[in-house]
mmCIF file of C-alpha atoms and ligand atoms in Angstrom:
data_model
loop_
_atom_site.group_PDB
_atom_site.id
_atom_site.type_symbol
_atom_site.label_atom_id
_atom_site.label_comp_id
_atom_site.label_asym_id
_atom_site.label_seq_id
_atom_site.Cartn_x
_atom_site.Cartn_y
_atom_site.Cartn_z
ATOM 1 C CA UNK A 153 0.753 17.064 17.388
ATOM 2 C CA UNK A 154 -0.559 16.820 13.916
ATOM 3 C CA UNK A 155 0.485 14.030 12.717
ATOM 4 C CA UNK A 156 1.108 13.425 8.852
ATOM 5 C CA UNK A 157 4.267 10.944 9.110
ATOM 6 C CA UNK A 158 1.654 8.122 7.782
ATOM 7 C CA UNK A 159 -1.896 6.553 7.644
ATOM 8 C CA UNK A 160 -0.317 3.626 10.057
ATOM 9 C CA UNK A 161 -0.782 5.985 12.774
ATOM 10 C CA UNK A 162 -4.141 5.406 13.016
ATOM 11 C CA UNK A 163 -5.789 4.374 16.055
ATOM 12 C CA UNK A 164 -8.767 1.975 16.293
ATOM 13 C CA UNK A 165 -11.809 2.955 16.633
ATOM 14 C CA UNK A 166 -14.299 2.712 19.371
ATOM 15 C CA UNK A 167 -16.183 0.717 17.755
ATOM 16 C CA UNK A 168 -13.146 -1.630 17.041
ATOM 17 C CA UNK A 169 -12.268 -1.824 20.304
ATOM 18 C CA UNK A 170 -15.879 -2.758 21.313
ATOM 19 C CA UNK A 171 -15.566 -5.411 18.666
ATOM 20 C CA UNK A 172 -12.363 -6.835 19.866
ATOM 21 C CA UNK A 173 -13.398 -7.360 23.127
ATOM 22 C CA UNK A 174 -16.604 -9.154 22.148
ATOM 23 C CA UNK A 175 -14.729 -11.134 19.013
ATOM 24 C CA UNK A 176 -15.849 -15.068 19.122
ATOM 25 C CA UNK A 177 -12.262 -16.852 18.970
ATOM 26 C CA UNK A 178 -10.815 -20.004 18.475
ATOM 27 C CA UNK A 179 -7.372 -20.959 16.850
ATOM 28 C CA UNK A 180 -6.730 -20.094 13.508
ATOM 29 C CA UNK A 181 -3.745 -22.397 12.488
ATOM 30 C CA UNK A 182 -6.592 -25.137 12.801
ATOM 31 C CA UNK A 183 -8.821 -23.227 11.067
ATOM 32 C CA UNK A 184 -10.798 -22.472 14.116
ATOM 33 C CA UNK A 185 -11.286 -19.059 14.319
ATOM 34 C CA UNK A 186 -14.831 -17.927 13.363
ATOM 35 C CA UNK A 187 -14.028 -14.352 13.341
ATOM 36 C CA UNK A 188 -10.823 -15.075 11.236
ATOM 37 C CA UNK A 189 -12.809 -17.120 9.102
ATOM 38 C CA UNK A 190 -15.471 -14.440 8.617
ATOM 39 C CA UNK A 191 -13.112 -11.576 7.880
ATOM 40 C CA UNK A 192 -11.386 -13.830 5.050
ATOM 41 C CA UNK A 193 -14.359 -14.565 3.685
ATOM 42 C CA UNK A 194 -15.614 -11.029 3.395
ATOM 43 C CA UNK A 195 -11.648 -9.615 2.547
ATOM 44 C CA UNK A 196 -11.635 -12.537 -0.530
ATOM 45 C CA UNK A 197 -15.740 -11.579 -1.193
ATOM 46 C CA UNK A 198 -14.630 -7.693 -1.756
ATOM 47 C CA UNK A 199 -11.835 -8.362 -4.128
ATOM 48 C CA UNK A 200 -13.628 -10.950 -6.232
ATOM 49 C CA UNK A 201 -11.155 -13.978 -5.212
ATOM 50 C CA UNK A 202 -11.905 -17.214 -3.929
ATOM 51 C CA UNK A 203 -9.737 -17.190 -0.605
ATOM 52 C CA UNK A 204 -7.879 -15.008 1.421
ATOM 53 C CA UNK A 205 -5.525 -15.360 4.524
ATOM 54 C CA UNK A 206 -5.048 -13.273 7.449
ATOM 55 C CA UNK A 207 -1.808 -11.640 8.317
ATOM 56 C CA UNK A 208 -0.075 -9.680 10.643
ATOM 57 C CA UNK A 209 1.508 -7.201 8.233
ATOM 58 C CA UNK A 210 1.129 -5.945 4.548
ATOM 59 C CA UNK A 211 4.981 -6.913 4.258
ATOM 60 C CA UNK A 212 4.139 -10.774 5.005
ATOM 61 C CA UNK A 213 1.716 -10.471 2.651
ATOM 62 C CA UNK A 214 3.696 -9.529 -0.146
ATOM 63 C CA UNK A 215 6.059 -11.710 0.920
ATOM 64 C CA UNK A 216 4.323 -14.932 0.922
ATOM 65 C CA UNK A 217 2.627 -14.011 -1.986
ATOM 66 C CA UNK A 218 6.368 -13.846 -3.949
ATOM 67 C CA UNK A 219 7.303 -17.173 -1.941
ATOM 68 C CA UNK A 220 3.845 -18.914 -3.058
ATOM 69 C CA UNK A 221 4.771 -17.480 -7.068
ATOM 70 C CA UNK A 222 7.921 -18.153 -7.291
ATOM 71 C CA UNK A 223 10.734 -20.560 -7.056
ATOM 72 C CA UNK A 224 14.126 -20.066 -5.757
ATOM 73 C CA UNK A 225 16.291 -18.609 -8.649
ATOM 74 C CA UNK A 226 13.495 -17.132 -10.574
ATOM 75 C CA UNK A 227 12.499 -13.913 -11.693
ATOM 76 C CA UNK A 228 10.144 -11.264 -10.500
ATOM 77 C CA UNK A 229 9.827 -7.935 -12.174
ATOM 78 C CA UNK A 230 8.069 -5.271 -10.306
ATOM 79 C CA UNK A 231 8.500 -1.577 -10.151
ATOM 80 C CA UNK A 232 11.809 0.001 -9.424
ATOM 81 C CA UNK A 233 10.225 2.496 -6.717
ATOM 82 C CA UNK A 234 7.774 -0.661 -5.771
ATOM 83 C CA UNK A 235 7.501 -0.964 -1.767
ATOM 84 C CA UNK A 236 8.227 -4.752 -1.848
ATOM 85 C CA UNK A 237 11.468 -3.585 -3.421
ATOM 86 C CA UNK A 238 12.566 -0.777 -1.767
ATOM 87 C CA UNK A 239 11.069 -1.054 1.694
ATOM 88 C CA UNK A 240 10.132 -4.940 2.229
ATOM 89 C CA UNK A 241 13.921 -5.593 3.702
ATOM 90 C CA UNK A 242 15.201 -7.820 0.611
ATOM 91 C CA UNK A 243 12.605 -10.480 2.124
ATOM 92 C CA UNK A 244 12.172 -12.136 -0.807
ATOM 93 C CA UNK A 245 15.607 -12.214 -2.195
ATOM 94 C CA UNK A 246 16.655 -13.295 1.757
ATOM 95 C CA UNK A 247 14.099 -16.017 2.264
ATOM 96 C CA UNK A 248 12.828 -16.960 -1.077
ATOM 97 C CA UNK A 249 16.498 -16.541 -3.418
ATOM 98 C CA UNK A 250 14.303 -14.353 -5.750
ATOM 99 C CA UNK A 251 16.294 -12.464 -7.987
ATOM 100 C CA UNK A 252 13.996 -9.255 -7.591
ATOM 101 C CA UNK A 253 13.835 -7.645 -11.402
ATOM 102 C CA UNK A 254 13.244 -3.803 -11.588
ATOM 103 C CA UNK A 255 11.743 -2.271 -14.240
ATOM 104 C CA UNK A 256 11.301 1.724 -14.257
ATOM 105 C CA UNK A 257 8.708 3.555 -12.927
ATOM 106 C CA UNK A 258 6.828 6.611 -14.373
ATOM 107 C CA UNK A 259 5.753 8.987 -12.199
ATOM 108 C CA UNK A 260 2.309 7.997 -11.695
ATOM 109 C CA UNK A 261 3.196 4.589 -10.410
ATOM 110 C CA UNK A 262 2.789 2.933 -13.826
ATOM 111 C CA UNK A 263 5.509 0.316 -15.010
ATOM 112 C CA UNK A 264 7.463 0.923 -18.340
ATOM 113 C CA UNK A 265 5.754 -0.989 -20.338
ATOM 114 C CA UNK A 266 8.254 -1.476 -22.943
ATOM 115 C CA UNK A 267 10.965 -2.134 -20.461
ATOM 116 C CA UNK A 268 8.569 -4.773 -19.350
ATOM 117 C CA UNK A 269 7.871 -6.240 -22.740
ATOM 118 C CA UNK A 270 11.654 -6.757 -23.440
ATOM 119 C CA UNK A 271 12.486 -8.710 -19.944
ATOM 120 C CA UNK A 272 9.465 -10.832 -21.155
ATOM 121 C CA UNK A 273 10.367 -11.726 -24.745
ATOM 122 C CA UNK A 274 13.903 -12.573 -24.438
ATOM 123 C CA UNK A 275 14.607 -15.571 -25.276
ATOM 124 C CA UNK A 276 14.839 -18.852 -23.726
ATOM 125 C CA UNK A 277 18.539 -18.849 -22.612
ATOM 126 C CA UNK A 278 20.677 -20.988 -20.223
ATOM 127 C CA UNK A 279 22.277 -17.548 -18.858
ATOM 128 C CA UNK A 280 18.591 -15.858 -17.546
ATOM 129 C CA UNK A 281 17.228 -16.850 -14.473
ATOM 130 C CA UNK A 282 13.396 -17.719 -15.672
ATOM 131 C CA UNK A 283 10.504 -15.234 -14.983
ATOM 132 C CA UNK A 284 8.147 -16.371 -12.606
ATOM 133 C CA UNK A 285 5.762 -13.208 -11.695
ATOM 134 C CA UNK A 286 5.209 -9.798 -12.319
ATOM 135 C CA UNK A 287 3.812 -7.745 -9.610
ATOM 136 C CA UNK A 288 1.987 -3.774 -9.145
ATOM 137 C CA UNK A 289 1.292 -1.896 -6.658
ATOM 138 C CA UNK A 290 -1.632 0.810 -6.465
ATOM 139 C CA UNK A 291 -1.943 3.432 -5.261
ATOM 140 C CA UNK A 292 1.591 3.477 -5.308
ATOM 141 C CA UNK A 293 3.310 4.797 -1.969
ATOM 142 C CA UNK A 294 6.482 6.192 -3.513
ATOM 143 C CA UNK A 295 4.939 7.568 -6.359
ATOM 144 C CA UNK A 296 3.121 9.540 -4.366
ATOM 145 C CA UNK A 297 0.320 7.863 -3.334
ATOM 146 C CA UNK A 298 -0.963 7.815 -7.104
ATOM 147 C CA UNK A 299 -3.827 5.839 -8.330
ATOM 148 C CA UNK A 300 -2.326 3.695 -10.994
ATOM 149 C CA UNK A 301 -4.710 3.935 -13.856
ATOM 150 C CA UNK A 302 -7.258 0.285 -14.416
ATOM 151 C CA UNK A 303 -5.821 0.289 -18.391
ATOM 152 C CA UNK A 304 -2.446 0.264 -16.989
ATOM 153 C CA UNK A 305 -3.242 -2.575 -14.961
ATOM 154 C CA UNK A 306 -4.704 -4.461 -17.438
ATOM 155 C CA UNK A 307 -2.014 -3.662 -20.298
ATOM 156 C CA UNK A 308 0.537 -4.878 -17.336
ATOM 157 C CA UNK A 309 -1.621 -8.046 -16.720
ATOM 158 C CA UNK A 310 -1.875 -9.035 -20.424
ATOM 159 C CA UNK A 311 1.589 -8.876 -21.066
ATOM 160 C CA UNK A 312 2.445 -10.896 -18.276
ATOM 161 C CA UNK A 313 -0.453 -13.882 -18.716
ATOM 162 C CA UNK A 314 0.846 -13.568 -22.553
ATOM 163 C CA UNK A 315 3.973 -15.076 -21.240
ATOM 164 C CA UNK A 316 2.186 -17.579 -18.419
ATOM 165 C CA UNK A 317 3.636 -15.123 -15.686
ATOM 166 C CA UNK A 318 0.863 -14.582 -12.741
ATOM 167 C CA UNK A 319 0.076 -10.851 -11.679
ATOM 168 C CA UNK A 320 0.654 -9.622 -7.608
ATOM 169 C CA UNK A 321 -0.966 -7.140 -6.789
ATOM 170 C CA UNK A 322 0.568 -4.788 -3.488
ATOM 171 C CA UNK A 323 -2.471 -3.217 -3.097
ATOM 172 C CA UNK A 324 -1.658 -1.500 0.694
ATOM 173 C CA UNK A 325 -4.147 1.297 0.128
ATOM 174 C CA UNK A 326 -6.011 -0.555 -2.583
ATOM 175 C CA UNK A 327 -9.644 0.883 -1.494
ATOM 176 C CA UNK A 328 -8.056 4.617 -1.976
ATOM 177 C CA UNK A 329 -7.030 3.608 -4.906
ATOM 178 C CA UNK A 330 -10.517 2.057 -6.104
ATOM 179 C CA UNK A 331 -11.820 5.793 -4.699
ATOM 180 C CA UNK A 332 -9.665 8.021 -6.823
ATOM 181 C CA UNK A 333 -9.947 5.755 -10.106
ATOM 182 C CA UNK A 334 -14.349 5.944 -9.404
ATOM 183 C CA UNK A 335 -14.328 2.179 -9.388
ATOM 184 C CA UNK A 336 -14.330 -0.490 -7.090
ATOM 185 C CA UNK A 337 -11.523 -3.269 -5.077
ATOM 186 C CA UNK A 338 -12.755 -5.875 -6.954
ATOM 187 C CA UNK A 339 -12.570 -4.402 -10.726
ATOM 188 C CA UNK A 340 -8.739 -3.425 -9.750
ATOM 189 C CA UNK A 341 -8.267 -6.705 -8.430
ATOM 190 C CA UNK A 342 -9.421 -8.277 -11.507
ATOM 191 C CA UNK A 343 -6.163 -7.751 -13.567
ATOM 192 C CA UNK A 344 -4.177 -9.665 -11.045
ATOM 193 C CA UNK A 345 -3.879 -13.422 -10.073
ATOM 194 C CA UNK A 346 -3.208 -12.206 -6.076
ATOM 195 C CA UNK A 347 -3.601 -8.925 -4.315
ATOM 196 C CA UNK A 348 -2.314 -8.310 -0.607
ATOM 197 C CA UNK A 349 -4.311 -5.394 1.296
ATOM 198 C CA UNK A 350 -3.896 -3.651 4.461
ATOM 199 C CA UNK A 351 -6.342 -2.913 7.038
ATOM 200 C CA UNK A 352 -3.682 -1.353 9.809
ATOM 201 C CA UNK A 353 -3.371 1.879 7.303
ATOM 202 C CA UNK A 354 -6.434 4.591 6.681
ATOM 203 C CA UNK A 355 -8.854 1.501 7.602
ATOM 204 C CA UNK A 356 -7.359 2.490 11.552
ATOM 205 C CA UNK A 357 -7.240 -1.307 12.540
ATOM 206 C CA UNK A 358 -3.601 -1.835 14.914
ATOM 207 C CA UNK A 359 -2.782 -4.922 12.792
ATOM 208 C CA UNK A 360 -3.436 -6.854 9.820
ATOM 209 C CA UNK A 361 -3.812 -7.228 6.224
ATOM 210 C CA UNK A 362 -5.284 -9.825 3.902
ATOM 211 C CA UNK A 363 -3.573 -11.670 1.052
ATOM 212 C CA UNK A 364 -5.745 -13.297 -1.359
ATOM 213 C CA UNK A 365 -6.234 -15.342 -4.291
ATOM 214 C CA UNK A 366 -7.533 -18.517 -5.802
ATOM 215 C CA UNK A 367 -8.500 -21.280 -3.203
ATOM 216 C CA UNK A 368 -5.332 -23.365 -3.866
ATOM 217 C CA UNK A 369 -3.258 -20.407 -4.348
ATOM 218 C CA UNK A 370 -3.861 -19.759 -0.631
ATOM 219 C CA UNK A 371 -3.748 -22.631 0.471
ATOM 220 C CA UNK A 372 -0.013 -22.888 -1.180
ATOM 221 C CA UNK A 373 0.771 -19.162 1.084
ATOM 222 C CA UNK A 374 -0.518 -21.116 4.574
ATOM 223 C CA UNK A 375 2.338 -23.127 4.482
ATOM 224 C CA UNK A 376 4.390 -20.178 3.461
ATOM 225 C CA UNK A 377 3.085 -17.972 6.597
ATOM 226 C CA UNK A 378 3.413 -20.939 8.812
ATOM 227 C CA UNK A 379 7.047 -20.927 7.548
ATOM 228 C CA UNK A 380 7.680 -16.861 8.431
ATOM 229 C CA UNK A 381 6.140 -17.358 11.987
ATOM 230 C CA UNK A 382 2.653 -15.754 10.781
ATOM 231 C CA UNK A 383 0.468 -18.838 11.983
ATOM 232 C CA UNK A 384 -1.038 -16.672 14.537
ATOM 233 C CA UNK A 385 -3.843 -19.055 17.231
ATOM 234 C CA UNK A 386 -7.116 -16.726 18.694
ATOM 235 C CA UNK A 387 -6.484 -14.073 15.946
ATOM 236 C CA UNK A 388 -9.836 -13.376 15.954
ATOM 237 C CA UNK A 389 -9.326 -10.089 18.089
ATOM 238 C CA UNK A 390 -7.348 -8.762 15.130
ATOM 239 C CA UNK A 391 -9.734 -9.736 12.799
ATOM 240 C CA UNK A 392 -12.575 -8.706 14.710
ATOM 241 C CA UNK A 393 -11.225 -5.311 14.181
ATOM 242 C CA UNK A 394 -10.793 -6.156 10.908
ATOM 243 C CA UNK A 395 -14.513 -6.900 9.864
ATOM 244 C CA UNK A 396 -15.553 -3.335 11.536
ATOM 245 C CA UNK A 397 -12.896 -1.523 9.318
ATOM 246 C CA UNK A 398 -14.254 -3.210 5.815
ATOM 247 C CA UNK A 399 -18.090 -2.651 7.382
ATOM 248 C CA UNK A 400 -17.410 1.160 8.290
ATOM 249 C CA UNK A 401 -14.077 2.293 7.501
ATOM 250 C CA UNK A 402 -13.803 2.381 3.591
ATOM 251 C CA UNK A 403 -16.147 4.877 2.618
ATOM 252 C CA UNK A 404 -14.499 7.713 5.062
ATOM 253 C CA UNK A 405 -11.170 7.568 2.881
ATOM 254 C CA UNK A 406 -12.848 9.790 0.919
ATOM 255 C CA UNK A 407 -12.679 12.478 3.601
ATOM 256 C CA UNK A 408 -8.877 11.752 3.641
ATOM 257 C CA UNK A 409 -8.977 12.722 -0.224
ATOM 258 C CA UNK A 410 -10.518 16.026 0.010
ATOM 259 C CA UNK A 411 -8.193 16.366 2.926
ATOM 260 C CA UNK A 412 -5.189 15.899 1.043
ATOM 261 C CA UNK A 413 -6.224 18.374 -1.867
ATOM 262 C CA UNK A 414 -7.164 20.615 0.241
ATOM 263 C CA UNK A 415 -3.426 19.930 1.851
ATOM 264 C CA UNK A 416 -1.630 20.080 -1.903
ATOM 265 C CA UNK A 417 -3.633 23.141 -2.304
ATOM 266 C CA UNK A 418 -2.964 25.502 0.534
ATOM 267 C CA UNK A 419 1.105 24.114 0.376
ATOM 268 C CA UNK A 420 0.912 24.956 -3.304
ATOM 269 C CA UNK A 421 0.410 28.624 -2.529
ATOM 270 C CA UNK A 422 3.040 28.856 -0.065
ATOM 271 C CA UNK A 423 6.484 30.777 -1.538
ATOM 272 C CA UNK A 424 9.420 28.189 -1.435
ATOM 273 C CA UNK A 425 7.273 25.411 -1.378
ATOM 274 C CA UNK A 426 7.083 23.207 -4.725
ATOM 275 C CA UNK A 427 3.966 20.138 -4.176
ATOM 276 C CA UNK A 428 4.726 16.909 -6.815
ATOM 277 C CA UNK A 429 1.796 17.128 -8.792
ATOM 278 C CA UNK A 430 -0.195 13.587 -9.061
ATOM 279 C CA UNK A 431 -2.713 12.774 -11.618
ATOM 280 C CA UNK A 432 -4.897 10.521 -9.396
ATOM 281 C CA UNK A 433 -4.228 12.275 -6.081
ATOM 282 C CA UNK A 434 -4.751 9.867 -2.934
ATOM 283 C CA UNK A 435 -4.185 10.497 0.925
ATOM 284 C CA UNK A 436 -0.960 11.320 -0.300
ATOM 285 C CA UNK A 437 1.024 14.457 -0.613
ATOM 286 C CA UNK A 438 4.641 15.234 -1.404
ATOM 287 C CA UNK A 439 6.117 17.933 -1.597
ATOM 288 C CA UNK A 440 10.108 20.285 -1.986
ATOM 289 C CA UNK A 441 11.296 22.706 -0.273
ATOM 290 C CA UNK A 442 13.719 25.644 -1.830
ATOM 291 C CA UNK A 443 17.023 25.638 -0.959
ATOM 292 C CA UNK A 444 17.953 22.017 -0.276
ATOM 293 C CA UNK A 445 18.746 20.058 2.608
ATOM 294 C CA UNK A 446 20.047 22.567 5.209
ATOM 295 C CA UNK A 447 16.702 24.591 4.372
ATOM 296 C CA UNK A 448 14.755 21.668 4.556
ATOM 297 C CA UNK A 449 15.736 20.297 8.380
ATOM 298 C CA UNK A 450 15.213 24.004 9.060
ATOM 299 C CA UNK A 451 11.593 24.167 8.339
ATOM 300 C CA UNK A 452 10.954 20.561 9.138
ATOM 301 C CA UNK A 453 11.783 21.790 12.873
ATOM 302 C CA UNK A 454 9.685 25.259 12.595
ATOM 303 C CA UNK A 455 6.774 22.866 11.946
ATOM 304 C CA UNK A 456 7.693 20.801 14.144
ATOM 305 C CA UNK A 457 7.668 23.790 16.491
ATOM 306 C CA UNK A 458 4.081 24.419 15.707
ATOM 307 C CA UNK A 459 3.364 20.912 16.351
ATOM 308 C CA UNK A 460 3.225 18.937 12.657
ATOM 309 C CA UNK A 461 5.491 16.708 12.030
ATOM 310 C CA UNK A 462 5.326 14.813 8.661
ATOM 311 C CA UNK A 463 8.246 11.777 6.943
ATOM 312 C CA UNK A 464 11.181 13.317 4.936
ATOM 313 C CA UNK A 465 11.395 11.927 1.289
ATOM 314 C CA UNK A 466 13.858 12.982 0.409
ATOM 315 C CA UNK A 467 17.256 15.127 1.423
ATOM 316 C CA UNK A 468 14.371 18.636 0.754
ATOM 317 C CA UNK A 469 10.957 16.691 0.273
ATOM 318 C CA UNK A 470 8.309 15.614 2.216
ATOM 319 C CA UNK A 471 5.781 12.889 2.157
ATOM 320 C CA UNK A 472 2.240 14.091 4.058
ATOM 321 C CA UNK A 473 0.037 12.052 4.440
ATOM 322 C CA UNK A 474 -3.743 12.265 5.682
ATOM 323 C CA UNK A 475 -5.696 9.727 7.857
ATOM 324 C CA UNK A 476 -8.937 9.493 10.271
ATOM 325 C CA UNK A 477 -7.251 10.924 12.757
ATOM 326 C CA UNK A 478 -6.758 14.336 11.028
ATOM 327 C CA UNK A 479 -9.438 16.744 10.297
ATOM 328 C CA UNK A 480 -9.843 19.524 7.518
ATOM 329 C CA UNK A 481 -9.363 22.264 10.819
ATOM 330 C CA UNK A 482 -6.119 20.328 11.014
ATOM 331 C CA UNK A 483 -5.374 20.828 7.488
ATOM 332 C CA UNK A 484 -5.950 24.492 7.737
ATOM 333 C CA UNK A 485 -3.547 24.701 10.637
ATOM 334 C CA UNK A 486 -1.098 22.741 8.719
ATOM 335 C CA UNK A 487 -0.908 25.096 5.481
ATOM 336 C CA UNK A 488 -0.910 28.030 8.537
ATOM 337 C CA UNK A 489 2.265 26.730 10.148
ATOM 338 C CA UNK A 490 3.738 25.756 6.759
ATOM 339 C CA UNK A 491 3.506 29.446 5.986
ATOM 340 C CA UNK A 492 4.860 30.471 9.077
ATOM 341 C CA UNK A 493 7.502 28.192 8.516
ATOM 342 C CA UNK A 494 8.516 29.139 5.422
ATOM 343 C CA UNK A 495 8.221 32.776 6.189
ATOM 344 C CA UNK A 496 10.702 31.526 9.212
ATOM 345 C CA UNK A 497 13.829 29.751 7.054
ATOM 346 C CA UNK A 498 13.355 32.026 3.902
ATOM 347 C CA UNK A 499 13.645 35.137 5.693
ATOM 348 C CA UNK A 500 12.106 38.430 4.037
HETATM 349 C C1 LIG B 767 2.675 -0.151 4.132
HETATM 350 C C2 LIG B 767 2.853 -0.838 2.850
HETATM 351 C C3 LIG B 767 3.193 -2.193 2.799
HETATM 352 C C4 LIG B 767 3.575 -2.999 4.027
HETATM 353 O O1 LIG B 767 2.719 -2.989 5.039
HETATM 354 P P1 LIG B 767 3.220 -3.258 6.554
HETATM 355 O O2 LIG B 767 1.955 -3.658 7.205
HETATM 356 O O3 LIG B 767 3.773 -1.965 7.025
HETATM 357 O O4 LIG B 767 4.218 -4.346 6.513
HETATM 358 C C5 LIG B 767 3.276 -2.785 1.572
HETATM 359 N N1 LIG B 767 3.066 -2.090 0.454
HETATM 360 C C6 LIG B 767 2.754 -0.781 0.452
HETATM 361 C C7 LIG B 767 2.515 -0.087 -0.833
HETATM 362 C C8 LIG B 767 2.644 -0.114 1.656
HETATM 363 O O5 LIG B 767 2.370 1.191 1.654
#
């Protein structure tokens, strides 16, 4: 199988698993861990923070990021299409009573701006829950893996520190994002006051991602982690894995990028087949099928037949997405069978 569902299908790496095995441990909840420690020192180190904080999932990150921002009853805005809002289970509305705000997003995972600015400057009014953090995300997943442009981010992060909000920063697949905009994790950290990151997606590791922040912001989300069940004890074989994936895994996402332009560009010259365009193109690609649904689950199986299988978006789109584990021969074989496949449910 070819397998495009999602970068979390990666699997780690020899060199992980070597890693893993070897990893010096201790327990982490007492600060004991030498390999935890290491890895947060080199995640926070790469960003540009002060601290960071090991956990088992991107969506704990996020959400003990909103718990550490926020009080019960206040505000956050983020993107209507954000993943902490769409896909992150309510978490913080369930556990932390935040009264998630969305505000719309443009197609290249930006934030309206204006829609932004007029949540921010209402006034001061017994009826409005008060605004407590505004938060990104980049590349944004359901924007189709876009790279959300640094200006953005900053014109986001000034509007927000104008009103004494803090910026979060869901930065999943922030390293693709630093290799599409030509810059680097810690310049698109810079704009925001905390950035989660994962390293279970195109870094290949099985678990983990990293929140980070200032020291006693941090130290604020330990408690909060301890509180969701996160305290994990010898985590250092995760985070052994971890350390491998910044040392040797960030640089190959560019292969994924020429991968998935390659991918936008052989589906764009298939009949029937419509691919979203993106202006900062990622590992990402989406992409319509004529004739709606029925069509759709039609040539979803015919690829399926010829062994790809990728994630519906959508009752005719797909979401592909590309990853260490596929190849640029696998790419040609995908745009092959998505020919076939089309040739199959259109007829002649
Ligand atoms: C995958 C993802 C997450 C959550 O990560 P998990 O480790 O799956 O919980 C958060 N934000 C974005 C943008 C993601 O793509």
């Amino acid at each position: 199988m070819i397998d495009l569902r999602s970068d979390t299908v990666t699997l780690p790496t020899p060199a992980m698993r070597e890693a893993m095995s070897r990893a010096e441990l201790g327990d982490d909840v007492y600060g004991e861990d030498p390999t935890v420690n290491r890895l947060e020192r080199m995640a926070a180190e790469i960003v540009g923070m002060e601290a960071a904080m090991l956990v088992p999932t991107g969506t704990m990150g996020n959400l003990a990021a909103m718990l550490a921002h926020c009080q019960r009853g206040t505000k956050a805005f983020l993107g209507a299409q954000a993943h902490t809002y769409v896909y992150e289970a309510g978490g913080a509305a369930a556990l932390g009573g935040i009264v998630m705000t969305p505000i719309r997003n443009t197609d290249n995972g930006e934030i309206d701006l204006d829609e932004l600015r007029d949540e921010l400057e209402r006034p001061p009014d017994a009826h409005f829950a008060l605004p407590a953090l505004v938060a990104l995300e980049n590349t944004h997943n359901l924007c189709a893996g876009s790279a959300v442009e640094l200006s953005h981010m900053t014109a986001v992060a000034g509007l927000a520190h104008a009103h004494h909000l803090p910026v979060h920063l869901d930065g999943a697949r922030i390293f693709n994002a630093a290799i599409a905009l030509e810059t680097t994790a810690k310049k698109i950290a810079e704009s925001a006051d905390s950035v989660s990151f994962c390293l279970s997606k195109g870094l290949a590791c099985p678990v983990g991602s990293l929140l980070c922040g200032s020291r006693e912001f941090i130290g604020r989300a330990r408690r909060m982690r301890k509180m969701l069940g996160g305290g994990m004890r010898q985590a250092g074989i995760i985070a052994a894995a971890g350390i491998v994936a910044l040392e040797t895994m960030i640089d190959r996402l560019v292969e994924d990028h020429l991968n998935a332009r390659a991918l936008a560009e052989g589906l764009g010259l298939v009949a029937g087949i419509n691919v979203r365009p993106v202006k900062r193109r990622t590992n990402m690609v989406v992409f319509e099928v004529d004739g709606g649904a029925p069509v759709a689950t039609k040539f979803a199986a015919a690829m399926k037949d010829r062994g790809v299988i990728a994630n519906a978006r959508g009752p005719s789109s797909f979401r592909a997405v590309t990853h260490h584990g596929i190849s640029r021969r696998d790419i040609d074989r995908v745009v092959a069978a998505a020919a076939e496949a089309a040739g199959e449910v259109f007829g002649d």
